[in-house]
Coordinates of C-alpha atoms in Angstrom, one line a residue:
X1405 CA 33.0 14.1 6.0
X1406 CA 29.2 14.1 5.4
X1407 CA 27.1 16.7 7.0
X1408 CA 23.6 15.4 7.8
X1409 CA 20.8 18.1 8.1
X1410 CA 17.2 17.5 10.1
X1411 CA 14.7 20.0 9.2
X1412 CA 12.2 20.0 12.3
X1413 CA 9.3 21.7 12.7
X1414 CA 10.8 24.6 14.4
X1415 CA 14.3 23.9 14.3
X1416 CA 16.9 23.0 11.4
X1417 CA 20.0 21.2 12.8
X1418 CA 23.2 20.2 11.1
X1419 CA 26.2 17.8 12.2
X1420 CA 28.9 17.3 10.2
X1421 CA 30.6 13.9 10.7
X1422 CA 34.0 12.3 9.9
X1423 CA 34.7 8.0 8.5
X1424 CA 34.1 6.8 11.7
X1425 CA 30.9 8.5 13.4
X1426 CA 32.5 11.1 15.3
X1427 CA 30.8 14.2 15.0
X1428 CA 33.4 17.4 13.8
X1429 CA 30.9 20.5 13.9
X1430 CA 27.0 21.1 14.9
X1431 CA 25.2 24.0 14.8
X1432 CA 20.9 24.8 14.5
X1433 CA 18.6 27.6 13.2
X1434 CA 14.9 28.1 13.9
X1435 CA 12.3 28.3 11.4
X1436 CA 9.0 30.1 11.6
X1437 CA 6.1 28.6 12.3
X1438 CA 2.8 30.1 11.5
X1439 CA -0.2 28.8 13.9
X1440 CA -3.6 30.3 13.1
X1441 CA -6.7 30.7 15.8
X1442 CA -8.4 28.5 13.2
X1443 CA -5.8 25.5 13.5
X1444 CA -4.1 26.0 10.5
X1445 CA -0.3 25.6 10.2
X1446 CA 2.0 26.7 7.8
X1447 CA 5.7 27.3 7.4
X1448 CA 7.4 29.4 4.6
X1449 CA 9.7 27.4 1.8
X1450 CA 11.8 30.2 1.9
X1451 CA 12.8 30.3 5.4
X1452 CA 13.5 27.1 5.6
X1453 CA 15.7 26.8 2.9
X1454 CA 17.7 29.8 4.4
X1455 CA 18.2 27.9 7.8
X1456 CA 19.3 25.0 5.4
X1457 CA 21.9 27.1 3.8
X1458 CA 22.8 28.5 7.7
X1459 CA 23.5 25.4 9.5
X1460 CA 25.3 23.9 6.9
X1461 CA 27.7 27.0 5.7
X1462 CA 28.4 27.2 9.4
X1463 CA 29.0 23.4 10.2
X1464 CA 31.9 23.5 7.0
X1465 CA 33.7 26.3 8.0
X1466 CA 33.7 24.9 11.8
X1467 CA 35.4 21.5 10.5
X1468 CA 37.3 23.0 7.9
X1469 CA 37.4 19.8 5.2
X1470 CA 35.6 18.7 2.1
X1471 CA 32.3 17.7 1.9
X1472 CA 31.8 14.0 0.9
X1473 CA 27.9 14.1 0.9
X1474 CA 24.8 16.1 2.0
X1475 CA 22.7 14.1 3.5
X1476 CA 18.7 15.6 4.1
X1477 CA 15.7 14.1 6.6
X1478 CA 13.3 16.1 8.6
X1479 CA 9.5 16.3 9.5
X1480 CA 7.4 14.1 7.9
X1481 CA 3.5 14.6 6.4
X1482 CA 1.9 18.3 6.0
X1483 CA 1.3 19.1 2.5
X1484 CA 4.4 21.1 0.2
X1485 CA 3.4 22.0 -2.9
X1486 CA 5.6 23.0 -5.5
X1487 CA 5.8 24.1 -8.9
X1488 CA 8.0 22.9 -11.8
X1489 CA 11.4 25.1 -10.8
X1490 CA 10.8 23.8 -6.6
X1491 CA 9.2 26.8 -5.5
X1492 CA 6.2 27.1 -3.1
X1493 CA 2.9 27.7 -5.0
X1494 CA 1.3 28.2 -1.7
X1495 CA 2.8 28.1 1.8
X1496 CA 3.8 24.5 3.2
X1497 CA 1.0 23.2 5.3
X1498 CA 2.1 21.8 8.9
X1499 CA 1.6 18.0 9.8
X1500 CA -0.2 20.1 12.5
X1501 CA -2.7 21.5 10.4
X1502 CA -6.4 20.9 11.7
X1503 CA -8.2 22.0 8.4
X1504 CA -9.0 18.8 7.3
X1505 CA -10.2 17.7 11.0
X1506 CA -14.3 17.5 9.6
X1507 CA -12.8 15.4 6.4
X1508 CA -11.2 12.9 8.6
X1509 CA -14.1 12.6 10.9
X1510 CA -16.3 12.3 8.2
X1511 CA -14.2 9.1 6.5
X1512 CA -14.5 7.7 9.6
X1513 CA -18.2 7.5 9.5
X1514 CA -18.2 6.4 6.1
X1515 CA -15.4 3.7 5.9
X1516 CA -12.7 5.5 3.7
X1517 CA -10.8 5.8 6.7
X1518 CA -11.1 1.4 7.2
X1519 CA -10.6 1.5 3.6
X1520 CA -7.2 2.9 3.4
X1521 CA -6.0 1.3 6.2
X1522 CA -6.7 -2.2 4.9
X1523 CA -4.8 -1.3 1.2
X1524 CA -1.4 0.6 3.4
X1525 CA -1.6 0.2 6.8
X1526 CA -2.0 4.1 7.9
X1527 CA -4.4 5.4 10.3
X1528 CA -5.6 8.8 8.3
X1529 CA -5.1 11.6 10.4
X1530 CA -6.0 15.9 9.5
X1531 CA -1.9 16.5 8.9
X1532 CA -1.9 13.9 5.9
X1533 CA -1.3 14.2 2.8
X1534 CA -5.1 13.1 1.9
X1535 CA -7.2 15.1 3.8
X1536 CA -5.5 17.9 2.9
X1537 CA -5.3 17.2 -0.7
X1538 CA -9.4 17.6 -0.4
X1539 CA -9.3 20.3 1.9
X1540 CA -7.4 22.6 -0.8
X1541 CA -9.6 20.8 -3.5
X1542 CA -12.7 22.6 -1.6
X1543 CA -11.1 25.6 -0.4
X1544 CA -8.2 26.7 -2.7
X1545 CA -8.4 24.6 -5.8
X1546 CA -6.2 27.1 -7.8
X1547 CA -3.3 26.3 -5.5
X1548 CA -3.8 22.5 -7.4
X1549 CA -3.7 23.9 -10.1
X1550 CA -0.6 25.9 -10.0
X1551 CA 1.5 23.0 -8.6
X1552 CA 3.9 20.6 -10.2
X1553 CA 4.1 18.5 -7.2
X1554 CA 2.8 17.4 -4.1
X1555 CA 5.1 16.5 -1.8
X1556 CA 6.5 16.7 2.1
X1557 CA 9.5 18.8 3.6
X1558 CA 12.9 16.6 2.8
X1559 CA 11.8 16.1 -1.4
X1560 CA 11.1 20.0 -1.3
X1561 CA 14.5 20.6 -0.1
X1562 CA 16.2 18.0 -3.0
X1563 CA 14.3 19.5 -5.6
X1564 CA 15.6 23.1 -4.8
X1565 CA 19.3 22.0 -4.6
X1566 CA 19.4 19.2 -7.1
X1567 CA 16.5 19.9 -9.4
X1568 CA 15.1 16.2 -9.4
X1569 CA 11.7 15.9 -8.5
X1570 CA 11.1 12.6 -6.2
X1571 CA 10.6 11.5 -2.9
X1572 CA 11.9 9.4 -0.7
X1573 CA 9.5 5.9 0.3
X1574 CA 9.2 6.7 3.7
X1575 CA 7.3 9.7 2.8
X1576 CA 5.4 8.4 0.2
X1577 CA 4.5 5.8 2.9
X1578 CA 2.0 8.3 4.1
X1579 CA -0.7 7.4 3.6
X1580 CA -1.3 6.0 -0.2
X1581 CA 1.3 3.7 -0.6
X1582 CA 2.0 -0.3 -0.6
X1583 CA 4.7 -0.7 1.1
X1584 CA 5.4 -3.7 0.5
X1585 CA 5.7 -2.6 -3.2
X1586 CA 6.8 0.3 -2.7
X1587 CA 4.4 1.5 -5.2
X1588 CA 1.2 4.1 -5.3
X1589 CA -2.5 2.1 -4.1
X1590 CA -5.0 3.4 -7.0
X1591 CA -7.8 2.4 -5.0
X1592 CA -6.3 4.1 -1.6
X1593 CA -6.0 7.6 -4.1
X1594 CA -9.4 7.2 -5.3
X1595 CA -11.0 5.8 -2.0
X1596 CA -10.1 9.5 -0.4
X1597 CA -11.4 10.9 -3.7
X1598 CA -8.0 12.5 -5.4
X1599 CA -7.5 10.4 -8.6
X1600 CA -7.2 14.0 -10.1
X1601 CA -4.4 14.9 -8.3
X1602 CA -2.2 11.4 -8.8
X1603 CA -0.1 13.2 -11.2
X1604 CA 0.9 15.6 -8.3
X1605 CA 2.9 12.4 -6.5
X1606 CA 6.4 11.8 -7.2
X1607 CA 7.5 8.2 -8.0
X1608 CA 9.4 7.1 -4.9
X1609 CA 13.4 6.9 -5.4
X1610 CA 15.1 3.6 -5.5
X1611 CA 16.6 2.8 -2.4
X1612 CA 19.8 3.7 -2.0
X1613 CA 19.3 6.7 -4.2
X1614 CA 22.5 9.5 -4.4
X1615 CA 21.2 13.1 -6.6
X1616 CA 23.9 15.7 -6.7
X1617 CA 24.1 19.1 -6.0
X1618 CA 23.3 21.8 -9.1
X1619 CA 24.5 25.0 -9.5
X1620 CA 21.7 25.9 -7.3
X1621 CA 21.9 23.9 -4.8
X1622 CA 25.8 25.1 -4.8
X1623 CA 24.7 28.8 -4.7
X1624 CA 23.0 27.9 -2.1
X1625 CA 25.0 25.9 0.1
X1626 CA 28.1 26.8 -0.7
X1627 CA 29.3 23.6 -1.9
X1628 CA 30.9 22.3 -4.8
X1629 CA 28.6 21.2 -8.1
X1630 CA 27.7 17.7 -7.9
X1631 CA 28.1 17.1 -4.3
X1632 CA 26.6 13.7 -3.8
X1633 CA 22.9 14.8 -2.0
X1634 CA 20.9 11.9 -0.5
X1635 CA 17.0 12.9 0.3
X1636 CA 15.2 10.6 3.3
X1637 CA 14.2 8.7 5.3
X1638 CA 12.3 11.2 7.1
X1639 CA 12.6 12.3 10.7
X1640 CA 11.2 8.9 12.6
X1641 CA 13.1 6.6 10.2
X1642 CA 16.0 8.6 10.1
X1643 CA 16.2 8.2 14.2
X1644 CA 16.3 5.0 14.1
X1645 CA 18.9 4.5 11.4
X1646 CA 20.8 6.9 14.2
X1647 CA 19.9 4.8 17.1
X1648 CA 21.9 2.0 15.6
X1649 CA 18.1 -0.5 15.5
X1650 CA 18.0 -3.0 12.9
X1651 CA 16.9 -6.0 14.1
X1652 CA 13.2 -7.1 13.8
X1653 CA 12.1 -6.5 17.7
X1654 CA 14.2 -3.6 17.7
X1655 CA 12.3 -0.6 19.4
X1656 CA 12.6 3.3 19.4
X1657 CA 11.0 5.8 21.8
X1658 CA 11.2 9.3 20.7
X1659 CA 10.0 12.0 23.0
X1660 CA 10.0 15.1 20.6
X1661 CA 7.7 17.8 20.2
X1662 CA 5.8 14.6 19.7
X1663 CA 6.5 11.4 20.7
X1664 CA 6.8 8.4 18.0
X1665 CA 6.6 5.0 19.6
X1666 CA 8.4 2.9 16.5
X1667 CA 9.3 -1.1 16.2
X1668 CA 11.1 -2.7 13.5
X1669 CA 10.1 -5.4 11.4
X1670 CA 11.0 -8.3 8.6
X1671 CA 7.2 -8.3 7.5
X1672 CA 4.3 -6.4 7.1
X1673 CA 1.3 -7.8 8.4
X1674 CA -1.5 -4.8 8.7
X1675 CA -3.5 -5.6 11.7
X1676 CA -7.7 -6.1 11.8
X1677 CA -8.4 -4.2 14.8
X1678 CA -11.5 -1.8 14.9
X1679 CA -9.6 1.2 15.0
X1680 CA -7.1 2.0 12.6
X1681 CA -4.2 3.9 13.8
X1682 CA -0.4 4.7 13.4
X1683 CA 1.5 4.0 10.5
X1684 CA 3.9 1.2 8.3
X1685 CA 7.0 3.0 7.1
X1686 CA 9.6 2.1 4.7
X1687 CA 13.0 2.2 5.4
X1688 CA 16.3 2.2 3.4
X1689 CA 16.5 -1.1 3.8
X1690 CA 14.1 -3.1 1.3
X1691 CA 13.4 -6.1 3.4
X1692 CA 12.4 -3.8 6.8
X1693 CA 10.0 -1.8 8.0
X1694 CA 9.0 0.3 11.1
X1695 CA 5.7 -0.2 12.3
X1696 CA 5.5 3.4 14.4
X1697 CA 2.6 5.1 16.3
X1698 CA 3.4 8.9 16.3
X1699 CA 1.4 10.1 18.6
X1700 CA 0.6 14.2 19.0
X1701 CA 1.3 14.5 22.3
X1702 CA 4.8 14.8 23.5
X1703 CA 7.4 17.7 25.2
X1704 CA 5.8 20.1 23.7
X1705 CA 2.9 19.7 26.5
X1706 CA 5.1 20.0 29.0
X1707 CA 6.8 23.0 27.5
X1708 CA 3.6 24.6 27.8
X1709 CA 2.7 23.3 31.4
X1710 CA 5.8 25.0 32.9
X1711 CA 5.3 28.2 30.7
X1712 CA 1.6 28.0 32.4
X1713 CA 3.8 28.1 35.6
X1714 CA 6.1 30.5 34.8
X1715 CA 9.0 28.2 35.1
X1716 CA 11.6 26.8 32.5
X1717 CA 12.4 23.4 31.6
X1718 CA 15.5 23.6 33.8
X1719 CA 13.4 23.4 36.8
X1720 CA 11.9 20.2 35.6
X1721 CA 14.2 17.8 38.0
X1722 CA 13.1 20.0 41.0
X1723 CA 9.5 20.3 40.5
X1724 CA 9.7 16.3 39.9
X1725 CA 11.9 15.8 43.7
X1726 CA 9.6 15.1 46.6
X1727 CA 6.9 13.5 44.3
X1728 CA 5.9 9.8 43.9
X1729 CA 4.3 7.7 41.4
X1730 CA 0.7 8.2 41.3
X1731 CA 1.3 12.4 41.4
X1732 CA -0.5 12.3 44.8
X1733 CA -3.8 11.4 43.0
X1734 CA -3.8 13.6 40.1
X1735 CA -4.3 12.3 36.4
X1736 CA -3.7 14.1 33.0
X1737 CA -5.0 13.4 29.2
X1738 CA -2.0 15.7 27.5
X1739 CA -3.7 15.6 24.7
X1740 CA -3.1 19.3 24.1
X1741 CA -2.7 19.4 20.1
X1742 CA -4.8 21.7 18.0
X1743 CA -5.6 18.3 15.3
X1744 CA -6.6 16.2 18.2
X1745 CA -4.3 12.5 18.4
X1746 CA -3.3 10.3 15.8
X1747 CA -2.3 7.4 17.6
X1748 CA -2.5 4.8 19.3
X1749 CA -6.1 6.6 18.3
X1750 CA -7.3 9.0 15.6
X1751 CA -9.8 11.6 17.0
X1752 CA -9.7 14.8 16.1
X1753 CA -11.9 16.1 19.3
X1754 CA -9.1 14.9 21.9
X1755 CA -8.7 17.4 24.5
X1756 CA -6.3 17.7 27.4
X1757 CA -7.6 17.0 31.0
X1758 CA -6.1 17.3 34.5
X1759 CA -8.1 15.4 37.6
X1760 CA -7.9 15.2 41.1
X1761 CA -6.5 18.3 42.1
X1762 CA -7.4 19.2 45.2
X1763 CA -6.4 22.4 47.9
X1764 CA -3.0 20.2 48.8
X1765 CA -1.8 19.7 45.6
X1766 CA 1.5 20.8 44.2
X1767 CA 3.2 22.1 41.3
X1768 CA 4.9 19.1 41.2
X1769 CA 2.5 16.7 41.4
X1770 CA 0.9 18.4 38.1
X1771 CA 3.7 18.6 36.6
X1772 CA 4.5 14.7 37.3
X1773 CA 0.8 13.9 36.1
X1774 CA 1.6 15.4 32.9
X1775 CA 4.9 13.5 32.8
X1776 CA 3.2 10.2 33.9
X1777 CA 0.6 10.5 31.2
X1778 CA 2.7 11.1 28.0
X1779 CA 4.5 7.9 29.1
X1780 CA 1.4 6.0 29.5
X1781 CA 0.5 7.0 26.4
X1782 CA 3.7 5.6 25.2
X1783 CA 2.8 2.4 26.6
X1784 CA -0.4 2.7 24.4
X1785 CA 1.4 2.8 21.8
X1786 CA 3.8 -0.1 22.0
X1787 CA 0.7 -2.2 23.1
X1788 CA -1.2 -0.5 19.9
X1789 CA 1.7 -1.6 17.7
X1790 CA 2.6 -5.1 19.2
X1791 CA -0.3 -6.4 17.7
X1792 CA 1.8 -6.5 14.8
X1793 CA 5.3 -6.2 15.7
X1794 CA 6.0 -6.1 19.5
X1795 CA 9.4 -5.1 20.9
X1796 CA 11.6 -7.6 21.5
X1797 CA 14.7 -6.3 21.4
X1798 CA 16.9 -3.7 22.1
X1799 CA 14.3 -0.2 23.3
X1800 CA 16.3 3.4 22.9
X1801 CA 14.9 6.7 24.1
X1802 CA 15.8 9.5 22.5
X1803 CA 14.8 13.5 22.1
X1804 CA 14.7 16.1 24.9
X1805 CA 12.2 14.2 26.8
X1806 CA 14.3 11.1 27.4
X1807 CA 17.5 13.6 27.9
X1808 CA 15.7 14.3 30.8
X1809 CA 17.0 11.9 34.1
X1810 CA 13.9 12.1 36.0
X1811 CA 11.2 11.7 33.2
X1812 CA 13.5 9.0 31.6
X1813 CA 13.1 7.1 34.5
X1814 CA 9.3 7.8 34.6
X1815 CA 9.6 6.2 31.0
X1816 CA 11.4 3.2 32.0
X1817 CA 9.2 2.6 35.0
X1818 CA 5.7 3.0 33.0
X1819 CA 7.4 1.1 30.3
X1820 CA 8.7 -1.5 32.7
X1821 CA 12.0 -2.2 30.5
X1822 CA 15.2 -0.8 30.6
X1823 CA 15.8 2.2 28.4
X1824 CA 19.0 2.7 25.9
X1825 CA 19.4 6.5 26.1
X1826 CA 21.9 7.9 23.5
X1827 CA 24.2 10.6 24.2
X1828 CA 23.8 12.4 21.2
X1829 CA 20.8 14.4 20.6
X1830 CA 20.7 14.1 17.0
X1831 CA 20.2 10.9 16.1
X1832 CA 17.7 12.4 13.2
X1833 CA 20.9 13.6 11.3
X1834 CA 23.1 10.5 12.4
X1835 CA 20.9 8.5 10.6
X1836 CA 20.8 10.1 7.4
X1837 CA 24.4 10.6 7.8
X1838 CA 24.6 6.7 7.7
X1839 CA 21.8 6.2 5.0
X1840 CA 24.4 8.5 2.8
X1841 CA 27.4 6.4 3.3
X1842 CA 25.8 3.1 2.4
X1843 CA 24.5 4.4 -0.4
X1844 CA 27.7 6.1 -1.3
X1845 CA 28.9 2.3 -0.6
X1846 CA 30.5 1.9 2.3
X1847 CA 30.2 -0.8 4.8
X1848 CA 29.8 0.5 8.0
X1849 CA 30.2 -0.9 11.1
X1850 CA 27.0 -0.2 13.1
X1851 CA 28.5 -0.4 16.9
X1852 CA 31.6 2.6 15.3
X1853 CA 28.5 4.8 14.3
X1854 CA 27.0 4.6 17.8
X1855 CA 27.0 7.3 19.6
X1856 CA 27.8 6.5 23.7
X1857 CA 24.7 6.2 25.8
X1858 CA 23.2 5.5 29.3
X1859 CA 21.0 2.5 30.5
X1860 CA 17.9 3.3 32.4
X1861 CA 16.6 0.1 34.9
X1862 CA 12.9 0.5 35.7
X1863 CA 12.0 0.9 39.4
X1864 CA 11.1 -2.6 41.3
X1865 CA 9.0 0.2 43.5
X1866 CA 7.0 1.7 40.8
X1867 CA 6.1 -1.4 39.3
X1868 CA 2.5 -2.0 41.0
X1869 CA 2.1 1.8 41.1
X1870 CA 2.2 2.4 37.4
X1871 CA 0.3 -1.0 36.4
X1872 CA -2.8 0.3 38.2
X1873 CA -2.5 3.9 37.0
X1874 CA -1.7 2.5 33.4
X1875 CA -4.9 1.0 33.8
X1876 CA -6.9 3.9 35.1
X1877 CA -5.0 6.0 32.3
X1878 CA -7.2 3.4 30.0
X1879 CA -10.3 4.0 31.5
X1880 CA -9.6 7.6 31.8
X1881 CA -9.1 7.7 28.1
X1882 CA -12.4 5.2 27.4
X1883 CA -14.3 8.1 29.3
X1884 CA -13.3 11.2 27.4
X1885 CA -13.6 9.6 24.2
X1886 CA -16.9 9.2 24.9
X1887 CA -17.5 12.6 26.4
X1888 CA -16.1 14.1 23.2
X1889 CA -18.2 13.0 20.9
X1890 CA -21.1 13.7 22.9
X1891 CA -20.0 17.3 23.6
X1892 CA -19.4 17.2 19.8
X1893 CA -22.7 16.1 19.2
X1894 CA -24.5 18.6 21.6
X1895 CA -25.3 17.4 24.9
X1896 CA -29.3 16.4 25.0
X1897 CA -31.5 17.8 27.8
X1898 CA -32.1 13.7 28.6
X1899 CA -27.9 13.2 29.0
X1900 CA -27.8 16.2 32.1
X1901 CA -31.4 14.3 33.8
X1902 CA -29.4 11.3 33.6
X1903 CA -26.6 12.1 35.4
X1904 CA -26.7 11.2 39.3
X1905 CA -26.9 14.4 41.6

């Protein structure tokens, strides 16, 4: 069997699987997550490789047989630095760090920001590696100076149980590499100003690279010396290896913590648009790619709505009954995270808005605004990433979001296409599962590794509904971008005279 292992942000989940996809054992672990008033965000090395060593000691002895391969993805971008022996010189820094917010806002006044964009195709964003790089260089520059490497969650966890330091290319893909070469920009590094630090990137693996288990790693796993190990793709590759999507068109919808809005294609063709945004991945296929908007927003707005409410998510489907497209008039921006958004826009000022509430309003109809906005923003997002690579094909929802029968419809009618739900919630670990055996050289059969699923139609009702609200979402969006920067700028005595009584 091969166990696959998905380091989240706050979770580490591990399925074991047998020859033909079908899944012998699961079990999941939290990890800490440190949040600071300032917007930093950190995790501890330690911890996670203990909830590593958890899930998969306990997903072995639940399906009793041997271990064929380990195979590791998880969250991408954040900063984990590490010295030599694959220990944390400092603590790993989040993808939802906001320290280097005024570094990224800064690039985009002076052009770095256009810069990189044209040389690899990713929208710089605070929890990258880049900005952070330069935000330790000003701040902490002995932690530089103590590390070996610098590199993201999934190569932290190879180097601790195999002792090879790499890194897998859809990591690397963020942000300095081509990835049509699948090899390091020079002028990306120095455009962002961290030619000193090149040495701290690992080379990116070959693909279809197997390490193997040291004594360790075996320590700490409880598995044999030289168990086969593979190391990547990250989380929003890794899901769509999972979701069985291949085929240039193809298209992935992950609500998460976040949602990632993802489309494969046979080229890269970096787009010209004035606003650079998302992100070109590589996959463990040579000749494919992913052109993905991650956006920040995502379930865990939601999570925090119905906290505000004092409910749980279980009351999700009965807050949602008795409302209509539209949420009787009210609006929502959920743009609740720390850092701001990242796509299918990069501004570190976005803030979270709710409009037209009025005395007859409902906890549902808040609740369904929220619901209705994430999805328009995953419209956004498709439309942000079509310019390049639209979706033609196949479109699979996965995460808790789209588990969810009322806001998977809400998806499928904002979307206006039917969705592919998967059964399985851990596509992340399926995919890395199957990235393992074909690079341990089997030939799989894609539709045996699928995991069963649902078909969402869109609405023929909410059609005309959720084209006009899409398009006041736009507006809505067009508005607060420029009230942000004005409120960022200090709002002149001349801006309140201007405004109508």
């Amino acid at each position: 069997m091969i166990v696959g292992v998905d380091v989240g942000t706050s979770m580490t989940k591990a399925d074991a699987y047998d020859e033909h996809g079908g899944k012998l054992a699961s079990a999941e672990r939290a990890s800490r997550l440190e949040q600071y008033p300032d917007g930093r965000v950190e995790q501890d090395l330690e911890d996670v490789v203990a909830s590593v060593a958890d899930v998969v000691r306990r997903v072995v002895a639940e399906a009793g047989r041997p271990v064929r391969a380990l195979a590791l993805t998880g969250q991408g971008d954040g900063l984990w630095l590490r010295d030599a022996d694959g220990f944390a010189v400092r603590p790993p820094i989040s993808w939802l760090d906001d320290r280097g917010a005024d570094i990224v806002r800064g690039w985009q006044d002076d052009g770095t920001v256009d810069e990189v964009y044209r040389r690899t195709g990713v929208g710089l964003f605070p929890g990258c590696h880049a900005p952070l790089l330069v935000a330790l260089g000003r701040d902490e520059p002995e932690s530089l100076d103590r590390a070996a490497v610098a590199g993201y969650c999934v190569d932290a966890l190879v180097q601790r149980l195999t002792g090879v330091v790499t890194v897998d290319a859809s990591d690397a893909s963020l942000p300095f590499l081509d990835v049509a070469t699948r090899q390091y920009d020079d002028a990306a590094i120095a455009a962002c100003g961290v030619s000193d630090r090149r040495h701290l990137l690992a080379e990116p693996a070959p693909a279809g690279s197997v390490f193997a288990l040291d004594r360790r790693g075996a320590e700490i796993t409880g598995l044999p010396v030289g168990t086969p190990v593979t190391g990547g793709p990250f989380d929003l590759p890794a899901c769509a290896v999972g979701a069985g999507l291949s085929a240039p068109g193809d298209g992935l919808l992950i609500v998460g913590t976040t949602l990632a809005c993802e489309v494969f294609t046979d080229s890269v063709e970096v787009d010209e648009l004035p606003e650079p945004a998302g992100m070109w991945l590589c996959t463990p296929q040579p000749d494919q790619w992913l052109r993905a908007m991650p956006a920040m927003v995502g379930t865990a707005g939601l999570d925090w709505l119905l906290d505000f409410l004092g409910v749980g998510i279980d009351a999700l489907g009965d807050l949602l009954d008795g409302t209509s497209p539209g949420a009787g008039g009210v609006s929502a921006l959920p743009f609740l995270a720390a850092s701001g958004e990242r796509a299918p826009f990069v501004d570190t000022r976005a803030r979270g808005q709710i409009e037209g509430v009025t005395l007859s309003t409902g906890r549902g109809d808040v609740v369904r605004a929220v619901c209705e906005g994430i999805a328009y923003t995953a419209r956004h997002c498709f439309e942000r990433a079509s310019s390049s690579a639209g979706v033609e094909g196949r479109l699979v929802a996965c995460g808790g979001g789209a588990r969810s029968g009322p806001w998977a419809q809400i998806f499928a009618d904002v979307l206006d296409r039917p969705l592919t739900v998967p059964d399985d919630p851990g596509l992340g670990t399926r995919g890395a599962a199957v990235t393992a055996a074909r690079a341990l050289g089997d030939d799989l059969d894609p539709s045996a590794w699928a995991a069963p699923s649902r078909t969402v139609e869109p609405g023929p009702r909410a059609r005309v509904a959720y084209a006009d609200g899409y398009l006041r979402y736009r507006a809505h969006v067009d508005t607060a971008r420029g009230f942000w920067a004005r409120q960022a700028q200090g709002f002149r005595r001349d801006d309140v005279l201007a405004t109508p009584a």
